[in-house]
PDB file of C-alpha atoms in Angstrom:
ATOM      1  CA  UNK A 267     -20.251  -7.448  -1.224  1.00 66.00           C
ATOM      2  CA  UNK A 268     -22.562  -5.124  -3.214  1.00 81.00           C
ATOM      3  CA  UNK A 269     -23.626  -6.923  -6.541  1.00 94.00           C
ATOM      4  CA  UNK A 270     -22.375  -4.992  -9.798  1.00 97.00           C
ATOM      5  CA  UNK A 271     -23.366  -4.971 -13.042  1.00 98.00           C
ATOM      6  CA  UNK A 272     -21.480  -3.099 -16.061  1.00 98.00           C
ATOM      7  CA  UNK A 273     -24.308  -2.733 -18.780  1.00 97.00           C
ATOM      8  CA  UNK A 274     -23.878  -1.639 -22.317  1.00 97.00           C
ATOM      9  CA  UNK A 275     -21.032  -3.461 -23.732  1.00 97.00           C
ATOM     10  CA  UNK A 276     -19.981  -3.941 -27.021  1.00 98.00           C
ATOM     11  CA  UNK A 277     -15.968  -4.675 -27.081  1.00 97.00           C
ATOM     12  CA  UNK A 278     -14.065  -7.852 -25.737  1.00 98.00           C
ATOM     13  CA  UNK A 279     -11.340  -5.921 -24.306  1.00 98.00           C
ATOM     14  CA  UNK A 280     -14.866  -4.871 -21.802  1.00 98.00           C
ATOM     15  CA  UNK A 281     -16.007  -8.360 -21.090  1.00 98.00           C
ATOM     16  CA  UNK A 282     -12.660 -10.105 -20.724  1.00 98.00           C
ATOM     17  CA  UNK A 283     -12.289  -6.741 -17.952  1.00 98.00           C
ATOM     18  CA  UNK A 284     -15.279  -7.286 -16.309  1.00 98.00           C
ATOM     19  CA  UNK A 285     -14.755 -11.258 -15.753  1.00 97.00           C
ATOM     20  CA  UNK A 286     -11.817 -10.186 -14.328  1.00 97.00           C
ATOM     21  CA  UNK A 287     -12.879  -8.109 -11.550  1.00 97.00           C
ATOM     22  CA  UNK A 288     -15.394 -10.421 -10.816  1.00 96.00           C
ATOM     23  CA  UNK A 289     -18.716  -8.544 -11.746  1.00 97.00           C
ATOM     24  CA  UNK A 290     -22.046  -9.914 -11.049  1.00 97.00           C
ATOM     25  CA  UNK A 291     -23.513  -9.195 -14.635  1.00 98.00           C
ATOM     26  CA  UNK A 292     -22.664  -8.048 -17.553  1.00 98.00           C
ATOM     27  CA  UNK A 293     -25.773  -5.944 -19.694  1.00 98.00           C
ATOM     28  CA  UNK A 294     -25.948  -6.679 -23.692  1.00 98.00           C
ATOM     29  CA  UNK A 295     -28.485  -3.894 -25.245  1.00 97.00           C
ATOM     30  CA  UNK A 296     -30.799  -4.668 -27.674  1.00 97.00           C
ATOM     31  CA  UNK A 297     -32.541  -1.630 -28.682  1.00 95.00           C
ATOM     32  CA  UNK A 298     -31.157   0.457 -31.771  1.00 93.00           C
ATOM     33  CA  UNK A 299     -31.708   3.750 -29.969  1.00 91.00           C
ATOM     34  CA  UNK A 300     -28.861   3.172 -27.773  1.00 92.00           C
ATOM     35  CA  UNK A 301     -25.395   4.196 -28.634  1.00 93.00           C
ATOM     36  CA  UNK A 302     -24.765   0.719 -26.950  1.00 95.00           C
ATOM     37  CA  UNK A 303     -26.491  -1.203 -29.124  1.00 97.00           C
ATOM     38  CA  UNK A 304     -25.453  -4.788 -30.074  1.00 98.00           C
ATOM     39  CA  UNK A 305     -27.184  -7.451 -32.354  1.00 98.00           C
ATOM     40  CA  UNK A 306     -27.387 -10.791 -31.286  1.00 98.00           C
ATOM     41  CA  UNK A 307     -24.646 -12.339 -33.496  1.00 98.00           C
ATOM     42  CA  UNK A 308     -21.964  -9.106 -31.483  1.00 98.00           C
ATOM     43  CA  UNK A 309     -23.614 -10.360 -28.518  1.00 98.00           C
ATOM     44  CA  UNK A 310     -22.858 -14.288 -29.192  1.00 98.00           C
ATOM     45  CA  UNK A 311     -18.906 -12.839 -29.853  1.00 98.00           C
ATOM     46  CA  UNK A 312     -18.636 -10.702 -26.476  1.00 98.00           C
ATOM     47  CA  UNK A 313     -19.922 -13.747 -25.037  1.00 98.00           C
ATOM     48  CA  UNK A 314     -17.842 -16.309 -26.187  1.00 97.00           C
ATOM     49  CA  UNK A 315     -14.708 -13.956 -25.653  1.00 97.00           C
ATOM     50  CA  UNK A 316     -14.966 -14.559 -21.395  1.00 97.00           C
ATOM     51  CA  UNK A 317     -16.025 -16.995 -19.056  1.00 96.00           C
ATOM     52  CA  UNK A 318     -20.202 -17.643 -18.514  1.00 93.00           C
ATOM     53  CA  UNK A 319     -21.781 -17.628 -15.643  1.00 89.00           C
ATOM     54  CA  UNK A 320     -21.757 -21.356 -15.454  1.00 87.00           C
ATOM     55  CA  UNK A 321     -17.938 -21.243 -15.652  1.00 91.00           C
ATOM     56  CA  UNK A 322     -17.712 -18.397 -12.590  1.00 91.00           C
ATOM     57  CA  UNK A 323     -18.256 -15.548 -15.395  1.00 96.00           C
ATOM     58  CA  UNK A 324     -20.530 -12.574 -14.642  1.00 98.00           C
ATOM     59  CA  UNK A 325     -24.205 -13.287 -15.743  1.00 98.00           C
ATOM     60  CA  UNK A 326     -25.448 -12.094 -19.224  1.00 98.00           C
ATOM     61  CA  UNK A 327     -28.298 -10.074 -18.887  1.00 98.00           C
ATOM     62  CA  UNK A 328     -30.130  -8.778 -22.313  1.00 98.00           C
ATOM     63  CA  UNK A 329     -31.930  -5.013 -22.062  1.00 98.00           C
ATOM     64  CA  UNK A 330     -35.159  -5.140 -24.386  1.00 97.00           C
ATOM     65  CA  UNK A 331     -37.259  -2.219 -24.981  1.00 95.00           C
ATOM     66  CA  UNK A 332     -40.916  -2.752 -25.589  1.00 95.00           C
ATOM     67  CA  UNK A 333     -39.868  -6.399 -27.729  1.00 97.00           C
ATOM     68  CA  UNK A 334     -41.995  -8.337 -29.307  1.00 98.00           C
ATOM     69  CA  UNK A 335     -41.250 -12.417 -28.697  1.00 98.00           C
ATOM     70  CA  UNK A 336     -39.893 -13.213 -31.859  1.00 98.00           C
ATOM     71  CA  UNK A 337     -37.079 -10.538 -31.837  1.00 98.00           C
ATOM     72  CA  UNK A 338     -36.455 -11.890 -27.765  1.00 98.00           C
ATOM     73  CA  UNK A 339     -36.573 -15.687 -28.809  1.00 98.00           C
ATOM     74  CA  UNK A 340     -34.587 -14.620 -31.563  1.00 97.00           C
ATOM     75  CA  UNK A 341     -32.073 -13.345 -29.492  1.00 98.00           C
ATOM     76  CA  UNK A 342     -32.079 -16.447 -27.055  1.00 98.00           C
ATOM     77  CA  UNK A 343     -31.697 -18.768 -29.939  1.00 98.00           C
ATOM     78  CA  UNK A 344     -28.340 -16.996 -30.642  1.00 98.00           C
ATOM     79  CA  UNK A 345     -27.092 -16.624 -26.905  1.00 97.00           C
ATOM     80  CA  UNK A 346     -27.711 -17.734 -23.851  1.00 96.00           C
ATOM     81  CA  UNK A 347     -29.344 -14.479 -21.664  1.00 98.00           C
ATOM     82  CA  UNK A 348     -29.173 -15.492 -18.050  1.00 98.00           C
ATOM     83  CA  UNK A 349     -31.595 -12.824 -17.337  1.00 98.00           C
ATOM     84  CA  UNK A 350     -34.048 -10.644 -19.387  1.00 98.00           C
ATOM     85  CA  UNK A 351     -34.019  -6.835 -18.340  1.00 98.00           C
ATOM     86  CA  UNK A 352     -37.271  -5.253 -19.709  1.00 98.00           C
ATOM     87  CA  UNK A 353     -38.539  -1.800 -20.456  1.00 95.00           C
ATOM     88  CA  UNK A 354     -42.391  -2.252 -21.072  1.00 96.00           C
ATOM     89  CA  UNK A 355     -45.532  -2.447 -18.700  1.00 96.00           C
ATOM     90  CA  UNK A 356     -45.477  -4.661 -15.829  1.00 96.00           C
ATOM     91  CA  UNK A 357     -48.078  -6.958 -17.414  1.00 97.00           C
ATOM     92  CA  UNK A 358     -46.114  -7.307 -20.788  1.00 98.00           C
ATOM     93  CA  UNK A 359     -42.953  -8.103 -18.104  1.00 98.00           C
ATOM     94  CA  UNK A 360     -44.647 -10.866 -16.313  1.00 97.00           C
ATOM     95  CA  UNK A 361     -45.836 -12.274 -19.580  1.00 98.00           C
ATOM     96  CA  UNK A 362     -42.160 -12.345 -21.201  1.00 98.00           C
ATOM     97  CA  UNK A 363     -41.023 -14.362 -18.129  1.00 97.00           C
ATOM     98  CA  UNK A 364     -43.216 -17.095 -18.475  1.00 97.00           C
ATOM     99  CA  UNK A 365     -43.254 -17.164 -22.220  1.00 97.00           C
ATOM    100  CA  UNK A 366     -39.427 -17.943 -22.034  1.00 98.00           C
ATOM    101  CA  UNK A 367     -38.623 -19.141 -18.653  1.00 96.00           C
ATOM    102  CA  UNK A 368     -35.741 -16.287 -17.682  1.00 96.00           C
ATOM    103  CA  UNK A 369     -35.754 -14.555 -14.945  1.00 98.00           C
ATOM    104  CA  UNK A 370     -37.125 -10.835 -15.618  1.00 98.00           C
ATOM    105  CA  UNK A 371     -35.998  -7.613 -14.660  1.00 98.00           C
ATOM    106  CA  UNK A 372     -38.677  -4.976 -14.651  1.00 97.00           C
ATOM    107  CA  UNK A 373     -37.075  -1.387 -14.860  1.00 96.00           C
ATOM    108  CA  UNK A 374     -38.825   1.029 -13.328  1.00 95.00           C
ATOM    109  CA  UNK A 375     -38.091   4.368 -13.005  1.00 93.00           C
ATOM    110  CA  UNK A 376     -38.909   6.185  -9.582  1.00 94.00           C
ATOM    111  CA  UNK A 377     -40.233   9.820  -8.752  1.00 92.00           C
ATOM    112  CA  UNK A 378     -42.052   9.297  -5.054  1.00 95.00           C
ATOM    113  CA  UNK A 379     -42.428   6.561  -2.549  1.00 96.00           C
ATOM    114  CA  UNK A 380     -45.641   5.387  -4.232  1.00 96.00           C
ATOM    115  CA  UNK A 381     -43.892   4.464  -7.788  1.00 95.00           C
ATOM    116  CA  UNK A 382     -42.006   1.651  -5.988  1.00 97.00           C
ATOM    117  CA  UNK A 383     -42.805  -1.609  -7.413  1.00 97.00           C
ATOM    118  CA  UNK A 384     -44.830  -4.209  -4.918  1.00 96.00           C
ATOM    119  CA  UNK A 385     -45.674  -7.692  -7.350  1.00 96.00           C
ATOM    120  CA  UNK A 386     -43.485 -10.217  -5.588  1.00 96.00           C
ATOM    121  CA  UNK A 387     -44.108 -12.289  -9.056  1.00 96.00           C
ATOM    122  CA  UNK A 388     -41.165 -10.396 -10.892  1.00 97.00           C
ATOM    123  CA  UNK A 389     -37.939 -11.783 -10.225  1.00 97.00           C
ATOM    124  CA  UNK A 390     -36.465  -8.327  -9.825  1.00 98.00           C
ATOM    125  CA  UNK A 391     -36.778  -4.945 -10.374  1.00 98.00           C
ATOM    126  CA  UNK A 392     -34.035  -2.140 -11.820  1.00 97.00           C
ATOM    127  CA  UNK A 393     -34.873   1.010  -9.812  1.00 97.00           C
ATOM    128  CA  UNK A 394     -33.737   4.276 -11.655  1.00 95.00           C
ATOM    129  CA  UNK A 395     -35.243   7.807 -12.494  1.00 90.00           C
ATOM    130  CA  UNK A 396     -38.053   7.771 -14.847  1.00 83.00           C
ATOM    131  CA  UNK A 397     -38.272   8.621 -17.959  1.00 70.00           C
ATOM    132  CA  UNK A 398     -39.040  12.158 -19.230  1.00 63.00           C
ATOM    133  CA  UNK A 399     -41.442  12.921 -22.562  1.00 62.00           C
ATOM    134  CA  UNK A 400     -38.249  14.297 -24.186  1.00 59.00           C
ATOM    135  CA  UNK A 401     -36.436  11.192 -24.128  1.00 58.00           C
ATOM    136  CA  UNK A 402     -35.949   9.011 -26.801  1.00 59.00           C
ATOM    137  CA  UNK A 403     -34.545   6.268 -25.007  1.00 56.00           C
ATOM    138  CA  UNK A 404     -35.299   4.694 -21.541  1.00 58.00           C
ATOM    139  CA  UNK A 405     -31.449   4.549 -19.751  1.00 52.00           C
ATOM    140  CA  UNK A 406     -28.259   5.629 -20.231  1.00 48.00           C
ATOM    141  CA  UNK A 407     -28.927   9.345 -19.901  1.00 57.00           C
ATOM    142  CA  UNK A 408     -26.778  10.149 -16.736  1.00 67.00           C
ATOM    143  CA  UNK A 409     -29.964  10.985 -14.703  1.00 77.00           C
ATOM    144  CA  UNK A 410     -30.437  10.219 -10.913  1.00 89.00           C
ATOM    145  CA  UNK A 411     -33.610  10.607  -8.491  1.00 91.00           C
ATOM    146  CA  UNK A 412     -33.834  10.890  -4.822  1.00 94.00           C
ATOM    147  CA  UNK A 413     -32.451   7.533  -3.266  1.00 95.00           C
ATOM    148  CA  UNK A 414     -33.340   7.827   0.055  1.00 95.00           C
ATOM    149  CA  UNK A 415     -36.760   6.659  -1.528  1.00 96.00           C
ATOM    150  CA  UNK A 416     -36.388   3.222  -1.336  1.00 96.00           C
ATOM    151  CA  UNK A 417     -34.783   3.261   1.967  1.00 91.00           C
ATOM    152  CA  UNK A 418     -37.689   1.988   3.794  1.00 91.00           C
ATOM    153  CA  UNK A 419     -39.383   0.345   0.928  1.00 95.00           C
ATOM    154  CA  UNK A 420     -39.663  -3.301   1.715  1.00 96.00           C
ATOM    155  CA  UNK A 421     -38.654  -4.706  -1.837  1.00 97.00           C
ATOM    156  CA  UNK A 422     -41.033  -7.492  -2.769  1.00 97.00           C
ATOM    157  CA  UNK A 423     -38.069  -9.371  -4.937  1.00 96.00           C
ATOM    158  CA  UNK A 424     -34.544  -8.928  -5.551  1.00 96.00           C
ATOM    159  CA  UNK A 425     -33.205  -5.105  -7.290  1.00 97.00           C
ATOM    160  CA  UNK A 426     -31.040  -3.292  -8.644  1.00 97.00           C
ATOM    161  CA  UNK A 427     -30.074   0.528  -8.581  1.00 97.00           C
ATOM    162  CA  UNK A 428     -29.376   2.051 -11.729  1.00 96.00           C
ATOM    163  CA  UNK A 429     -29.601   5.941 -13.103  1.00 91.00           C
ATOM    164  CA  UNK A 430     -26.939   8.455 -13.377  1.00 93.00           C
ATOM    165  CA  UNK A 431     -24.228   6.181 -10.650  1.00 96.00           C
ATOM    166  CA  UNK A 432     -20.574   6.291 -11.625  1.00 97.00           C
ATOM    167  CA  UNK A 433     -17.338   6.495  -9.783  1.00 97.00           C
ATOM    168  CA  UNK A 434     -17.551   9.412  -7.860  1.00 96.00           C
ATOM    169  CA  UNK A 435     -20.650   8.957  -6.312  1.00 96.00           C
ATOM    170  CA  UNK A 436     -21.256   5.219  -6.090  1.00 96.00           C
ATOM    171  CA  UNK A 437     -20.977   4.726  -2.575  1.00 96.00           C
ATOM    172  CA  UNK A 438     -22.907   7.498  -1.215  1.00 95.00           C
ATOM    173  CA  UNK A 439     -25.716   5.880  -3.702  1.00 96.00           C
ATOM    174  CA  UNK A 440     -25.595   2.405  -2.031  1.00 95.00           C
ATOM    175  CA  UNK A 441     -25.448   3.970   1.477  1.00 94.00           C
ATOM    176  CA  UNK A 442     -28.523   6.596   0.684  1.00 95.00           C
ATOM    177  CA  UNK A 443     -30.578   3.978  -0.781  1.00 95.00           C
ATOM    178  CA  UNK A 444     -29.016   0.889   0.608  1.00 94.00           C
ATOM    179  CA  UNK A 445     -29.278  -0.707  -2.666  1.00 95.00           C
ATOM    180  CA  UNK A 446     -27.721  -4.968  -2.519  1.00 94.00           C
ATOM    181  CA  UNK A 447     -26.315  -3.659  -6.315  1.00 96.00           C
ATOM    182  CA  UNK A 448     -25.832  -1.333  -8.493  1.00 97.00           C
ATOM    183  CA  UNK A 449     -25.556  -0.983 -12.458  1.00 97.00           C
ATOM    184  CA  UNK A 450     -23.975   1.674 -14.719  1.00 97.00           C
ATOM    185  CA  UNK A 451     -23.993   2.278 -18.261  1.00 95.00           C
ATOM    186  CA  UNK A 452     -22.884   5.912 -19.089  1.00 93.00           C
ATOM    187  CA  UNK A 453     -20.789   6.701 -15.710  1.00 95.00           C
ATOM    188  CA  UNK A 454     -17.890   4.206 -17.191  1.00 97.00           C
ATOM    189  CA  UNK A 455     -17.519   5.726 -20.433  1.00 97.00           C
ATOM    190  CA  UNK A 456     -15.570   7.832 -22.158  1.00 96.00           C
ATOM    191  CA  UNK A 457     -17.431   8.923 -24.735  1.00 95.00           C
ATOM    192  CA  UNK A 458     -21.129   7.592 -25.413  1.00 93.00           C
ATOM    193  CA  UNK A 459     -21.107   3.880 -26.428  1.00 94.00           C
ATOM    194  CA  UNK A 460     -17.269   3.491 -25.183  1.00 96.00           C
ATOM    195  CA  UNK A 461     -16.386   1.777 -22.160  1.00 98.00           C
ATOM    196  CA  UNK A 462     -13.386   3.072 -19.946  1.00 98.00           C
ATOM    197  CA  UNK A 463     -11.182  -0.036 -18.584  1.00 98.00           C
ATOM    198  CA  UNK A 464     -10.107   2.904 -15.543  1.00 98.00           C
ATOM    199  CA  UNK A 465     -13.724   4.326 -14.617  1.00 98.00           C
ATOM    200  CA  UNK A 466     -14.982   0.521 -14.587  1.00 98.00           C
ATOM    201  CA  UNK A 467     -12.282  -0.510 -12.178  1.00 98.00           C
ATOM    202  CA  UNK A 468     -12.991   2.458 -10.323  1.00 98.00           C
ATOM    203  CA  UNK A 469     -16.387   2.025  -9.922  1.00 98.00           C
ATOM    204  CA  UNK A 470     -16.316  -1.977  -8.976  1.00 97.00           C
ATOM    205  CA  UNK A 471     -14.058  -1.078  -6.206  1.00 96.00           C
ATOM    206  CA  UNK A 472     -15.767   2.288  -4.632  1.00 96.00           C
ATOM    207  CA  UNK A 473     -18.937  -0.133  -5.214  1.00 96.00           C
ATOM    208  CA  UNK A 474     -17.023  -3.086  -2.919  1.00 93.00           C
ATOM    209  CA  UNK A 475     -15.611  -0.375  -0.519  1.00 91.00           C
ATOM    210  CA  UNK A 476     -19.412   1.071   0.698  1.00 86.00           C
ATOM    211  CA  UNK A 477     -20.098  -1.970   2.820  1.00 65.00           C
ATOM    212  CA  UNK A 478     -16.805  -0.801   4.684  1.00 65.00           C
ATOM    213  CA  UNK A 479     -18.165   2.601   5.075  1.00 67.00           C
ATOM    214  CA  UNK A 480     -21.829   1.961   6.495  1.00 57.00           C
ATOM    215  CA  UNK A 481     -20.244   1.807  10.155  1.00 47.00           C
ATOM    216  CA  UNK A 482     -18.779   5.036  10.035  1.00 45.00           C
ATOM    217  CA  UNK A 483     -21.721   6.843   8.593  1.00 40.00           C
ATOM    218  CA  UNK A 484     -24.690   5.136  10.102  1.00 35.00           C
TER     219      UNK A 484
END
C-alpha cells in the first residue's frame, strides 16, 4: 500500500482517527508560523491520546523549521519523535541526525529535474514545491509542482510526496510521480489549522486505491 502521513495535528479526536485507519505517520509542527502549531507539552497529550508506533500506532514525526538543538532536544525530552522532518540546509539536516540519533527528513522543495536531492546519507527526503520569497512559512500553502519530475529520478533514500495533495487529486499524484507515500496538511482541513475526520478518510482511501489503478492507466 502507499505510505500516508496526516501532518499538522493538534486535536485527539485527529490522532485517535488516524490510528484508526492505520496511517503510517502522524506530523506534530513545531514552528509558530503555522496555523498548526503545537508545543511540545500539546504534542506529549496528542500522543498519549492513541497508540505509538511501538504499539502498531502511526509514527510521530516532528516538523522543525530552521531549529536550533536545544529547542529540538527540548522537544525530544518531552516526546518521543520517531522521526525528525527538517526545513533548513542539507548540511544543518545531516548534522541534526547525528546530533540526536533520529532518522531525518530533509524537505525539499522541487522546480526542475536538477533540484532532486542525491546524498544517500539522509534517511529521507519530503519532495514538495519550493518555496516562494513571499512566503512566510515553508508548507501548508496548498501549492503543487510538476510530478512527473521525479518519475525517473532514482531516489538515493526513502521519500515522501507532499505539496498541495488532497482528496481529489491524490491518486493521479502517486501515479504521475509514483511516489511510495504521500503527506497532506492543508488538503484535510476545513478551515486552516482544523482537521476534517471526512477529507482524512477520504484521502487515506483514494491514497490505498492508486496501487489498484496503475494497471489500468499504465
Amino acid at each position: 500500500m502507499t505510505g500516508v502521513k496526516i501532518c499538522g495535528i493538534r486535536d485527539t479526536q485527529t490522532m485517535v482517527l488516524c490510528a484508526r485507519l492505520k496511517v503510517d505517520w502522524v506530523g506534530f509542527v513545531f514552528c509558530d508560523a503555522s496555523p498548526r502549531f503545537v508545543t511540545a507539552d500539546d504534542a506529549l497529550r496528542l500522543h498519549e491520546s492513541a497508540p505509538s508506533g511501538q504499539e502498531g500506532g502511526p509514527l510521530r514525526v516532528g516538523l522543525f523549521v530552521k531549529s536550533d538543538d536545544d529547542f529540538i532536544g527540548q522537544a525530544l525530552r518531552t516526546i518521543p519523535l520517531d522521526i525528525l522532518q527538517i526545513y533548513d540546509t542539507p548540511e544543518r539536516a545531516i548534522e541534526i541526525q547525528s546530533r540526536f540519533g533520529r532518522p531525518v527528513w530533509q524537505a525539499c522543495g522541487i522546480a526542475k529535474y536538477s533540484d532532486l536531492p542525491t546524498d544517500p546519507s539522509m534517511a529521507g527526503y519530503v519532495i514538495e514545491a519550493p518555496k516562494q520569497e513571499q512566503d512566510h512559512r515553508p508548507g501548508g500553502l496548498g501549492r503543487i509542482f510538476d510530478w512527473s519530475l521525479t518519475q525517473k529520478w532514482i531516489p538515493p533514500s526513502s521519500w515522501i510526496l507532499a505539496g498541495g495533495l488532497n482528496p481529489g487529486n491524490v491518486q493521479r499524484a502517486i501515479l504521475e510521480s509514483q511516489a511510495p507515500a504521500v503527506d497532506v496538511s492543508s488538503g484535510v482541513e476545513a478551515a486552516p489549522g482544523c482537521k476534517s475526520a471526512e477529507l482524512i478518510e477520504k484521502f487515506v482511501q483514494n491514497s490505498r486505491k492508486a496501487l489498484d489503478l496503475k494497471p489500468k492507466l499504465s
